[in-house]
Coordinates of C-alpha atoms and ligand atoms in Angstrom, one line a residue:
M1 CA 0.0 0.0 0.0
T2 CA 1.3 3.4 -0.9
R3 CA 1.0 5.4 2.3
L4 CA 2.4 8.9 2.4
H5 CA 0.7 10.9 5.0
N6 CA -1.9 9.0 6.9
H7 CA -3.9 11.2 9.2
C8 CA -6.7 8.8 9.5
L9 CA -8.5 9.5 12.7
T10 CA -10.9 6.7 13.6
I11 CA -13.2 6.9 16.5
Q12 CA -15.5 4.2 17.6
A13 CA -17.9 5.4 20.3
F14 CA -20.0 2.5 21.5
L15 CA -23.5 3.2 22.6
I16 CA -24.7 0.6 25.0
L17 CA -28.3 0.4 23.9
L18 CA -28.7 -2.4 26.5
L19 CA -29.3 0.4 29.1
F20 CA -32.2 1.8 27.2
S21 CA -34.0 -1.2 25.7
S22 CA -34.7 -4.8 26.5
S23 CA -33.1 -5.9 23.1
I24 CA -29.6 -7.1 23.2
A25 CA -28.6 -5.4 20.0
S26 CA -25.7 -3.0 20.2
A27 CA -24.8 -0.4 17.6
A28 CA -21.8 1.9 17.3
I29 CA -21.1 5.2 15.7
V30 CA -18.1 4.7 13.5
E31 CA -16.4 8.0 12.7
H32 CA -13.7 8.8 10.1
V33 CA -12.1 11.9 8.7
F34 CA -11.3 11.8 4.9
H35 CA -8.7 14.4 4.1
V36 CA -8.7 14.6 0.3
K37 CA -5.5 16.1 -1.0
N38 CA -3.4 15.9 -4.1
V39 CA -0.3 13.7 -3.3
V40 CA 2.6 12.4 -5.3
V41 CA 2.7 8.6 -6.0
K42 CA 4.8 6.4 -8.2
P43 CA 3.3 3.0 -8.9
L44 CA 5.1 2.8 -12.3
C45 CA 8.1 4.7 -13.5
K46 CA 6.9 8.2 -13.2
E47 CA 5.9 10.4 -10.3
Q48 CA 2.3 11.4 -10.6
M49 CA 0.1 13.9 -8.7
V50 CA -3.3 12.4 -7.8
P51 CA -6.1 13.1 -5.4
A52 CA -6.0 10.6 -2.5
V53 CA -7.8 10.1 0.8
N54 CA -5.5 10.4 3.8
G55 CA -2.6 10.0 1.4
S56 CA -3.1 6.4 0.6
L57 CA -3.8 4.4 -2.5
P58 CA -6.2 2.5 -2.2
G59 CA -7.8 4.7 0.4
P60 CA -8.6 3.7 4.0
T61 CA -10.7 0.6 4.7
I62 CA -13.9 1.3 6.7
N63 CA -15.0 -1.4 9.1
V64 CA -18.5 -1.4 10.5
R65 CA -21.0 -3.9 11.9
E66 CA -24.5 -4.2 10.5
G67 CA -26.7 -1.7 12.5
D68 CA -23.9 0.8 13.0
T69 CA -24.0 4.5 12.1
L70 CA -21.2 5.7 9.8
V71 CA -20.0 9.3 10.0
V72 CA -17.4 10.5 7.5
H73 CA -16.1 14.0 7.5
V74 CA -14.8 14.8 4.0
I75 CA -12.4 17.7 3.9
N76 CA -11.7 18.6 0.4
N77 CA -8.2 20.1 0.0
S78 CA -7.7 18.8 -3.5
T79 CA -8.2 20.8 -6.6
Y80 CA -11.3 18.9 -7.7
N81 CA -15.0 19.0 -7.0
I82 CA -15.7 15.8 -5.1
T83 CA -18.5 13.6 -3.8
I84 CA -18.1 10.3 -2.0
H85 CA -20.5 7.5 -2.9
W86 CA -21.0 4.5 -0.6
H87 CA -21.5 2.0 -3.3
G88 CA -24.1 -0.6 -2.5
V89 CA -25.2 0.9 0.9
F90 CA -29.0 1.1 1.0
Q91 CA -29.1 4.6 2.5
L92 CA -32.6 3.8 3.8
K93 CA -34.4 7.2 4.0
S94 CA -31.0 8.9 3.8
S95 CA -30.5 9.3 0.0
W96 CA -29.1 12.8 0.7
M97 CA -26.0 10.9 1.8
D98 CA -25.7 8.8 -1.3
G99 CA -22.9 11.0 -2.8
A100 CA -24.0 10.8 -6.4
N101 CA -22.8 14.0 -8.0
L102 CA -25.6 16.2 -9.3
I103 CA -28.1 13.5 -8.4
S104 CA -28.2 13.3 -4.6
Q105 CA -26.1 16.4 -4.0
C106 CA -24.0 19.1 -5.6
P107 CA -20.2 18.5 -5.2
I108 CA -18.0 19.5 -2.3
Q109 CA -15.8 22.2 -3.8
P110 CA -12.1 22.6 -3.1
T111 CA -11.5 24.0 0.5
N112 CA -15.0 22.9 1.5
N113 CA -16.2 20.2 3.8
F114 CA -19.2 17.9 4.1
T115 CA -20.1 15.3 6.6
Y116 CA -21.8 12.1 5.5
R117 CA -23.9 10.4 8.2
F118 CA -26.0 7.3 7.7
D119 CA -27.1 4.0 9.2
I120 CA -26.0 0.7 7.7
T121 CA -28.8 -1.8 8.2
G122 CA -29.9 -5.0 6.5
Q123 CA -26.7 -5.9 4.7
E124 CA -23.4 -7.7 5.4
G125 CA -20.3 -8.3 3.4
T126 CA -17.9 -6.3 1.3
L127 CA -18.7 -3.0 -0.5
L128 CA -16.6 -0.1 -1.6
W129 CA -16.7 3.7 -1.3
H130 CA -15.6 5.9 -4.2
A131 CA -15.7 9.4 -5.6
H132 CA -18.7 9.9 -7.8
V133 CA -17.4 12.7 -10.1
V134 CA -16.1 11.7 -13.5
N135 CA -12.9 9.5 -13.3
L136 CA -11.8 10.6 -9.8
R137 CA -12.7 7.2 -8.5
A138 CA -9.6 6.0 -10.2
T139 CA -7.7 7.0 -7.1
L140 CA -10.4 7.9 -4.6
H141 CA -11.8 4.5 -3.5
G142 CA -11.5 2.0 -0.6
A143 CA -13.1 -1.0 1.0
L144 CA -16.2 -0.8 3.1
I145 CA -16.6 -3.9 5.2
I146 CA -19.8 -4.7 7.0
R147 CA -19.6 -7.5 9.5
P148 CA -22.5 -9.1 11.4
R149 CA -23.7 -7.5 14.6
S150 CA -21.8 -8.7 17.6
G151 CA -22.9 -12.2 18.6
R152 CA -24.2 -13.0 15.1
P153 CA -22.2 -15.6 13.2
Y154 CA -21.3 -15.7 9.5
P155 CA -23.4 -18.3 7.6
F156 CA -20.1 -20.2 7.0
P157 CA -17.3 -21.4 9.2
K158 CA -15.4 -18.5 10.8
P159 CA -12.3 -17.7 8.7
Y160 CA -8.9 -17.5 10.3
K161 CA -8.2 -14.1 8.8
E162 CA -9.9 -11.6 6.4
V163 CA -8.1 -9.8 3.6
P164 CA -9.3 -7.0 1.4
I165 CA -8.1 -7.4 -2.2
I166 CA -8.7 -4.3 -4.4
F167 CA -8.2 -4.2 -8.1
E168 CA -7.4 -0.8 -9.5
Q169 CA -6.8 0.7 -12.9
W170 CA -4.0 3.2 -13.4
W171 CA -3.3 5.9 -15.9
D172 CA 0.2 7.4 -15.9
I173 CA -1.1 10.9 -16.7
D174 CA -2.6 13.7 -14.8
I175 CA -5.9 12.4 -13.7
G176 CA -7.6 15.7 -14.6
L177 CA -6.8 14.9 -18.3
L178 CA -8.8 11.7 -18.0
G179 CA -12.0 13.6 -18.8
I180 CA -10.9 14.0 -22.3
Q181 CA -12.7 12.1 -25.0
P182 CA -11.8 9.4 -26.0
A183 CA -10.4 8.3 -22.6
P184 CA -6.9 7.0 -23.2
V185 CA -6.1 3.3 -22.7
S186 CA -4.9 2.8 -19.1
D187 CA -1.3 2.0 -18.4
A188 CA -1.6 -0.6 -15.7
Y189 CA -3.7 -2.5 -13.2
L190 CA -2.8 -2.6 -9.5
I191 CA -3.6 -5.0 -6.8
N192 CA -3.9 -3.3 -3.4
G193 CA -2.0 -0.3 -4.9
L194 CA 0.9 -2.4 -6.4
A195 CA 1.6 -3.1 -10.0
G196 CA 3.9 -6.0 -9.4
D197 CA 6.3 -7.8 -11.7
S198 CA 4.3 -7.3 -14.9
Y199 CA 5.6 -3.7 -15.3
P200 CA 9.0 -2.1 -15.3
C201 CA 9.9 -0.1 -12.2
S202 CA 7.5 -2.0 -10.0
K203 CA 9.5 -5.3 -9.8
N204 CA 9.6 -6.6 -6.3
R205 CA 6.7 -4.4 -5.4
M206 CA 3.9 -6.9 -5.4
F207 CA 1.0 -7.6 -3.0
K208 CA 1.8 -10.7 -1.0
L209 CA -0.6 -12.6 1.1
K210 CA 1.1 -14.7 3.8
V211 CA -0.9 -17.8 4.8
V212 CA -0.6 -20.6 7.2
Q213 CA -1.1 -24.1 5.7
G214 CA -4.4 -25.6 6.6
K215 CA -6.1 -22.2 7.5
T216 CA -9.1 -20.6 5.7
Y217 CA -9.0 -17.0 4.7
L218 CA -11.9 -14.7 3.7
L219 CA -10.9 -12.7 0.6
R220 CA -12.9 -9.5 0.3
I221 CA -12.4 -8.8 -3.4
I222 CA -13.3 -5.5 -4.9
N223 CA -13.1 -4.4 -8.6
A224 CA -12.4 -0.7 -8.3
A225 CA -11.2 -0.5 -11.9
L226 CA -12.9 2.3 -13.9
N227 CA -13.6 0.5 -17.1
T228 CA -12.5 -3.1 -17.0
H229 CA -14.1 -6.4 -16.1
L230 CA -11.5 -8.6 -14.6
F231 CA -10.9 -12.3 -14.3
F232 CA -9.3 -13.4 -11.0
K233 CA -7.6 -16.8 -10.5
I234 CA -5.2 -18.3 -7.9
A235 CA -2.8 -21.0 -9.1
N236 CA -3.6 -24.5 -7.9
H237 CA -6.4 -23.3 -5.6
N238 CA -10.2 -23.2 -5.7
V239 CA -12.2 -20.7 -3.7
T240 CA -15.7 -20.8 -2.3
V241 CA -17.8 -17.8 -3.1
V242 CA -20.0 -16.9 -0.1
A243 CA -21.3 -13.4 -1.0
L244 CA -21.7 -11.1 -3.9
D245 CA -22.2 -7.3 -3.5
A246 CA -22.6 -7.8 0.3
I247 CA -25.4 -10.3 0.2
Y248 CA -24.8 -14.0 1.0
T249 CA -24.8 -16.7 -1.7
T250 CA -25.2 -20.5 -1.7
P251 CA -21.5 -21.5 -1.3
Y252 CA -20.1 -21.8 -4.9
L253 CA -16.8 -23.7 -5.5
T254 CA -14.8 -22.3 -8.5
D255 CA -11.3 -21.8 -9.8
V256 CA -12.0 -18.6 -11.6
M257 CA -14.0 -15.4 -10.8
V258 CA -15.0 -12.4 -12.9
L259 CA -16.0 -9.0 -11.5
T260 CA -17.4 -6.1 -13.4
P261 CA -16.4 -2.6 -12.3
G262 CA -18.1 -1.9 -9.0
Q263 CA -18.8 -5.6 -8.1
T264 CA -17.5 -7.3 -5.0
I265 CA -17.0 -11.0 -4.0
D266 CA -16.5 -12.6 -0.6
A267 CA -14.7 -15.9 -1.2
L268 CA -13.2 -18.4 1.2
L269 CA -9.7 -19.6 0.4
T270 CA -8.2 -22.6 2.2
A271 CA -4.4 -22.9 2.1
D272 CA -4.6 -26.6 1.3
Q273 CA -1.7 -27.0 -1.1
P274 CA 1.9 -28.0 -0.6
L275 CA 4.1 -25.3 1.0
G276 CA 5.1 -22.9 -1.7
M277 CA 4.3 -19.7 -3.5
Y278 CA 1.3 -19.3 -5.9
H279 CA 0.4 -16.4 -8.1
M280 CA -3.0 -14.7 -7.7
S281 CA -3.6 -13.1 -11.0
I282 CA -6.0 -10.8 -12.8
T283 CA -6.5 -10.3 -16.6
P284 CA -9.0 -8.0 -18.3
Y285 CA -12.2 -9.5 -19.7
T286 CA -13.0 -7.6 -22.9
S287 CA -16.4 -8.3 -24.1
A288 CA -16.9 -5.8 -26.9
I289 CA -17.6 -7.7 -30.1
G290 CA -15.8 -6.5 -33.2
I291 CA -13.4 -4.3 -31.2
P292 CA -9.7 -5.2 -31.3
I293 CA -8.6 -6.8 -28.0
P294 CA -5.6 -5.4 -26.2
T295 CA -2.4 -7.5 -26.0
N296 CA -2.4 -10.1 -23.3
M297 CA -1.6 -8.8 -19.9
T298 CA -1.6 -10.6 -16.6
I299 CA -1.1 -8.7 -13.3
T300 CA -0.2 -10.8 -10.3
S301 CA 0.1 -10.8 -6.6
L302 CA 1.4 -13.7 -4.5
L303 CA 0.1 -16.2 -2.1
V304 CA 3.0 -17.2 0.2
Y305 CA 2.8 -20.2 2.5
E306 CA 4.5 -19.7 5.8
G307 CA 7.7 -21.9 5.8
A308 CA 7.9 -22.1 2.0
A309 CA 11.4 -21.8 0.5
T310 CA 11.8 -18.3 -0.9
S311 CA 13.7 -19.8 -3.8
S312 CA 10.7 -21.7 -5.1
S313 CA 9.3 -20.3 -8.3
P314 CA 5.6 -19.5 -7.9
A315 CA 3.1 -21.5 -9.9
L316 CA 1.1 -19.5 -12.4
P317 CA -2.7 -19.9 -13.0
L318 CA -3.9 -20.5 -16.5
M319 CA -5.9 -17.4 -17.2
P320 CA -9.0 -17.4 -19.5
A321 CA -8.6 -15.7 -22.9
L322 CA -9.4 -12.0 -22.8
N323 CA -12.7 -12.5 -24.7
D324 CA -13.8 -15.7 -23.0
T325 CA -17.5 -14.8 -22.6
P326 CA -18.6 -18.4 -22.0
T327 CA -16.4 -18.6 -18.8
A328 CA -17.5 -15.1 -17.7
H329 CA -21.2 -16.0 -18.3
R330 CA -21.0 -19.3 -16.6
F331 CA -19.5 -17.8 -13.4
S332 CA -21.9 -14.9 -13.4
S333 CA -25.1 -16.8 -14.0
S334 CA -24.5 -20.0 -11.9
I335 CA -24.4 -18.5 -8.4
T336 CA -27.6 -18.5 -6.4
G337 CA -28.7 -16.5 -3.4
L338 CA -28.7 -17.9 0.1
A339 CA -32.5 -18.2 0.5
G340 CA -33.4 -18.1 4.2
G341 CA -29.9 -16.7 5.1
P342 CA -29.3 -13.4 7.0
H343 CA -31.2 -10.5 5.5
W344 CA -32.8 -12.7 2.8
K345 CA -36.3 -11.7 1.8
P346 CA -38.4 -14.0 -0.5
V347 CA -38.8 -12.7 -4.1
P348 CA -42.2 -10.9 -4.4
D349 CA -44.3 -12.8 -7.0
H350 CA -46.5 -10.0 -8.2
V351 CA -45.1 -7.1 -10.2
D352 CA -46.5 -3.6 -10.2
E353 CA -44.2 -2.0 -12.8
K354 CA -42.8 -3.8 -15.8
M355 CA -40.0 -2.1 -17.8
F356 CA -38.1 -3.3 -20.8
I357 CA -35.0 -1.2 -21.2
T358 CA -32.7 -1.4 -24.2
M359 CA -29.1 -0.3 -23.5
G360 CA -26.0 0.4 -25.5
L361 CA -24.1 2.8 -27.5
G362 CA -25.3 5.3 -30.2
L363 CA -24.2 8.4 -31.9
D364 CA -24.6 12.1 -31.4
P365 CA -24.2 14.7 -34.2
C366 CA -20.6 16.0 -34.1
P367 CA -20.4 19.7 -33.2
S368 CA -19.3 21.7 -36.2
D369 CA -16.0 22.9 -34.8
T370 CA -14.8 19.5 -33.6
K371 CA -13.4 16.3 -35.0
C372 CA -15.3 13.3 -33.8
I373 CA -13.9 9.7 -33.8
G374 CA -17.1 7.8 -33.9
P375 CA -18.5 6.0 -37.0
V376 CA -19.7 8.2 -39.9
G377 CA -17.8 11.1 -38.3
Q378 CA -20.2 11.4 -35.4
R379 CA -19.4 11.1 -31.7
F380 CA -20.4 8.2 -29.4
V381 CA -23.2 8.4 -26.9
G382 CA -24.9 5.8 -24.8
S383 CA -28.5 5.4 -24.1
L384 CA -31.3 3.6 -22.2
N385 CA -34.5 3.2 -24.1
N386 CA -33.0 5.6 -26.6
R387 CA -32.6 8.4 -24.1
T388 CA -29.1 9.8 -23.3
F389 CA -29.2 11.1 -19.7
V390 CA -28.1 14.7 -19.3
N391 CA -27.0 15.7 -15.8
P392 CA -28.7 18.8 -14.2
E393 CA -26.3 21.7 -13.7
T394 CA -27.6 24.2 -11.2
V395 CA -29.2 22.0 -8.6
S396 CA -29.2 18.3 -7.7
L397 CA -32.0 16.1 -9.0
Q398 CA -32.9 15.3 -5.4
E399 CA -33.3 19.0 -4.4
A400 CA -35.3 19.6 -7.6
Y401 CA -37.6 16.8 -6.5
F402 CA -37.7 17.7 -2.8
Y403 CA -38.3 21.4 -3.3
D404 CA -40.5 21.0 -6.3
I405 CA -38.2 23.0 -8.6
T406 CA -39.6 22.8 -12.1
G407 CA -37.6 22.7 -15.4
V408 CA -34.8 20.5 -14.1
Y409 CA -36.1 17.0 -15.1
T410 CA -39.1 15.4 -16.8
D411 CA -41.0 12.5 -15.3
D412 CA -41.3 10.6 -18.5
F413 CA -38.6 7.9 -18.7
P414 CA -40.3 5.4 -21.0
D415 CA -41.2 1.8 -20.0
Q416 CA -40.0 0.4 -23.4
P417 CA -37.9 1.5 -26.3
P418 CA -39.6 3.6 -29.0
L419 CA -39.2 0.8 -31.5
I420 CA -39.2 -3.0 -31.4
F421 CA -36.4 -4.3 -33.4
D422 CA -33.9 -7.2 -33.6
Y423 CA -31.9 -5.8 -30.7
T424 CA -28.9 -8.1 -30.8
N425 CA -28.7 -8.3 -34.6
F426 CA -28.9 -4.6 -35.5
K427 CA -28.6 -3.7 -39.1
L428 CA -29.2 -0.3 -40.6
R429 CA -32.1 -0.9 -43.0
T430 CA -34.7 1.8 -42.5
N431 CA -35.0 5.4 -41.4
S432 CA -36.4 4.4 -38.0
D433 CA -33.3 2.1 -37.5
Y434 CA -31.2 5.2 -38.3
K435 CA -33.2 7.1 -35.7
M436 CA -32.4 4.5 -33.1
M437 CA -28.8 5.3 -33.5
F438 CA -29.3 8.9 -32.5
P439 CA -30.8 8.9 -29.0
E440 CA -32.6 11.9 -27.5
R441 CA -30.7 13.9 -24.9
K442 CA -32.9 14.4 -21.8
T443 CA -32.9 14.5 -18.0
S444 CA -35.8 12.1 -17.6
V445 CA -36.8 10.0 -14.5
K446 CA -39.2 7.3 -13.7
T447 CA -41.4 7.8 -10.6
L448 CA -42.3 4.8 -8.5
R449 CA -44.9 4.4 -5.8
Y450 CA -43.6 3.5 -2.4
N451 CA -43.3 -0.3 -1.9
S452 CA -44.2 -1.1 -5.5
T453 CA -42.4 -4.1 -7.1
V454 CA -40.5 -3.3 -10.2
E455 CA -39.3 -5.7 -12.8
V456 CA -36.8 -4.6 -15.4
V457 CA -35.7 -6.5 -18.4
L458 CA -32.3 -5.1 -19.5
Q459 CA -31.7 -5.8 -23.1
N460 CA -28.3 -5.1 -24.5
T461 CA -28.3 -4.0 -28.1
A462 CA -25.7 -4.5 -30.9
I463 CA -26.0 -0.9 -32.1
I464 CA -22.3 0.1 -32.9
T465 CA -21.1 -2.9 -30.8
A466 CA -22.4 -5.4 -28.3
E467 CA -20.5 -5.4 -25.0
S468 CA -21.2 -6.2 -21.3
H469 CA -22.5 -3.1 -19.5
P470 CA -22.4 -3.4 -15.7
M471 CA -25.6 -1.8 -14.6
H472 CA -25.6 -0.4 -11.0
L473 CA -28.6 0.7 -9.1
H474 CA -28.1 3.0 -6.1
G475 CA -30.1 2.5 -2.9
F476 CA -31.1 -1.2 -3.5
N477 CA -30.1 -4.7 -4.0
F478 CA -32.1 -6.3 -6.8
Y479 CA -32.8 -10.0 -7.5
V480 CA -31.3 -11.2 -10.7
L481 CA -33.9 -13.6 -12.0
G482 CA -32.2 -14.7 -15.1
Y483 CA -29.4 -14.1 -17.6
G484 CA -29.4 -14.9 -21.3
I485 CA -27.8 -14.4 -24.7
G486 CA -29.8 -12.9 -27.6
N487 CA -33.2 -11.2 -27.5
Y488 CA -35.3 -11.7 -24.3
D489 CA -38.3 -13.9 -25.1
P490 CA -41.1 -12.8 -22.8
I491 CA -42.8 -16.3 -23.0
H492 CA -40.0 -18.9 -23.1
D493 CA -37.4 -17.0 -21.1
A494 CA -39.9 -15.8 -18.5
R495 CA -40.7 -19.4 -17.7
K496 CA -37.1 -20.1 -16.8
L497 CA -36.6 -17.3 -14.3
N498 CA -35.4 -18.2 -10.8
L499 CA -38.0 -16.9 -8.3
F500 CA -36.8 -19.2 -5.5
N501 CA -33.1 -18.4 -4.7
P502 CA -31.9 -15.9 -7.3
Q503 CA -28.6 -14.1 -6.7
M504 CA -28.8 -10.5 -5.6
H505 CA -26.7 -7.6 -6.7
N506 CA -26.3 -3.9 -6.8
T507 CA -24.3 -4.1 -10.0
V508 CA -25.0 -6.7 -12.7
G509 CA -23.1 -7.3 -16.0
V510 CA -25.6 -7.5 -18.9
P511 CA -23.9 -10.1 -21.2
P512 CA -22.8 -8.7 -24.6
G513 CA -25.7 -9.2 -27.0
G514 CA -27.8 -10.6 -24.1
W515 CA -30.2 -9.7 -21.3
V516 CA -30.9 -9.9 -17.6
V517 CA -34.1 -9.7 -15.7
L518 CA -34.1 -8.0 -12.3
R519 CA -36.6 -7.2 -9.7
F520 CA -36.6 -4.9 -6.7
I521 CA -39.0 -3.5 -4.2
A522 CA -39.2 0.3 -4.2
N523 CA -39.1 0.6 -0.4
N524 CA -36.5 3.4 -0.2
P525 CA -37.8 6.9 -0.8
G526 CA -35.6 9.3 -2.7
V527 CA -33.8 9.8 -6.0
W528 CA -31.7 6.9 -7.1
L529 CA -29.3 6.7 -10.0
F530 CA -29.3 3.6 -12.3
H531 CA -26.3 3.6 -14.5
C532 CA -23.5 1.7 -16.3
H533 CA -20.5 1.4 -14.0
M534 CA -17.9 1.7 -16.7
D535 CA -16.8 5.2 -16.1
A536 CA -16.0 5.7 -19.7
H537 CA -19.7 5.2 -20.4
L538 CA -20.9 7.7 -17.8
P539 CA -20.3 10.8 -20.0
Y540 CA -22.0 8.8 -22.7
G541 CA -25.2 9.0 -20.6
I542 CA -26.0 5.3 -20.0
M543 CA -28.0 6.4 -17.0
M544 CA -31.4 7.2 -15.7
A545 CA -32.9 7.9 -12.3
F546 CA -35.8 6.5 -10.3
I547 CA -37.7 8.7 -7.9
V548 CA -39.3 6.6 -5.2
Q549 CA -42.2 8.5 -3.5
N550 CA -42.6 8.7 0.3
G551 CA -44.7 6.0 2.0
P552 CA -47.7 6.9 4.2
T553 CA -45.8 7.5 7.5
P554 CA -42.7 9.5 8.7
E555 CA -40.9 6.1 9.1
T556 CA -41.4 5.5 5.4
S557 CA -40.5 9.0 4.2
L558 CA -37.3 10.7 3.1
L559 CA -35.5 12.6 5.9
P560 CA -35.0 16.4 5.4
P561 CA -31.7 17.4 3.8
P562 CA -28.7 18.1 6.0
S563 CA -28.2 21.8 6.7
N564 CA -24.8 22.0 5.2
L565 CA -25.6 20.3 1.9
P566 CA -23.2 21.8 -0.8
Q567 CA -24.6 24.1 -3.3
C568 CA -24.0 24.0 -7.0
T569 CA -22.2 27.1 -8.2
R570 CA -19.9 28.1 -10.9
D571 CA -18.9 31.2 -9.0
P572 CA -15.1 30.7 -8.3
T573 CA -15.2 33.1 -5.3
I574 CA -17.0 30.5 -3.2
Y575 CA -13.7 28.6 -3.2
E576 CA -12.3 31.2 -0.7
S577 CA -15.0 30.7 1.8
P578 CA -15.5 27.2 3.2
T579 CA -19.2 26.7 4.1
T580 CA -18.6 24.5 7.1
N581 CA -15.9 23.8 9.5
V582 CA -15.2 20.4 10.9
D583 CA -13.9 20.3 14.5
L584 CA -10.9 18.1 14.3
S585 CA -9.9 18.4 17.9
Y586 CA -11.1 15.0 19.1
Ligands
C2O1 CU1 -20.3 2.9 -7.8 CU2 -23.1 5.4 -9.2 O1 -21.6 4.2 -8.5

């Protein structure tokens, strides 16, 4: 881990609720300070100035127990506008704290502060936090680990040790330049901040996990890469997946894993092989069809058995090919949810809102004074149901909703695409096909009644190219009832959906030229972003937002906004006057 200046102040103040109630539950307030500053790091051959939290890359790990309250004071001394998103945290009634730039809040400007405060309930496992302003999550991210309440066991044998393993994507340029289109190809991948032997200048700087033979370790694996799905494999070892996106699964034995950007896996690893050293490796999974695949690259870390001879040359895992969609699809679609396990709720069998959403790339007319690199001289955009999402500028979507500010968004996100066509076999034939290539630019949302059940069929299209888009829903876990290749068939495919023990996710990879069916209960009032978690596709507008209305009681309604919510402004003078001051004297 690259640790330069670590001023991490962690305070755990335990509230003994026992005194006040007959329940034996206990909850803590876990408090952190995130100093965001530009620091100099050198994972490859060049020194590079990047924004980092408390000077470390990856950023600090947050440890909580289910039921705790997390308080994070973000002090922005970087040169960037920043928000921090708690990826996968439900934020029940607290969507103001979701950290989605221009959706749940305006950004924290340089020299300003903001305090995130929310409860973490009803979920356990590994998540991540990350900046939610274009590209900054490349260096502003870290693990968020939620353990069971004290006294509650894991639904699997207690591991000997737990280890966060974070995959990162690295550009050896000024991160501020990353916003340029097209985003340049990244220079490296890192495992826990280290590039390892695959790159010059980082030889002998490799993440090493020391293990004791016979013991079992819980790997808390996070794909924090911006734009790349990654295969992960450990030479000579199988692992047992026990959770995905912080929700338990039926134990699933495998030798290979694949994670989309934003996904997490909890997996048990038993050191059951002869004393030795074994590579733990990642390779990109590149699903875009018809796009040239990058040269083969494997990034490794090491599993080192205690007592192994240091001279032994580590075994290498045989990695899947970069475009091995069958392996990726098999892993992703075979895992089932732990029905009846902690926090499990049965799948609702009635559906109130049915949506069919096409997703993929498209084109936008090239502005007259620019040179665009897309097909037919146009520039790329992305769309959902032929809408390209445009961020609001002067106020967040949530404030526009809460304060009834008109003219910011329209409540007309469509339940189906404007045209029914052969989605995964797109050919330009007619004028309306041509129209499907040029989506409409709009800030449109879909409003949901409190507690309604929503089913979404996500259908990937082959417009421009078919590739896996990892779709992430803020504020919820959803059931993934089925995955498939080709066009979704509402009769035959619907019969095969798993309504008994489907896996759950906050981020799901929709297979290239394929579909997924997901279902969720709109039990969390507020404004929630639903978007592709490939950062390169965010400026392309593969996004929309749901607004979940309040329920009938205060307990089912959105809390009022915090008093120090940052304001959107383009006035540079505000940089001189911090709006809040955090007391750091504790
Ligand atoms: Cu992990 Cu909207 O993001």
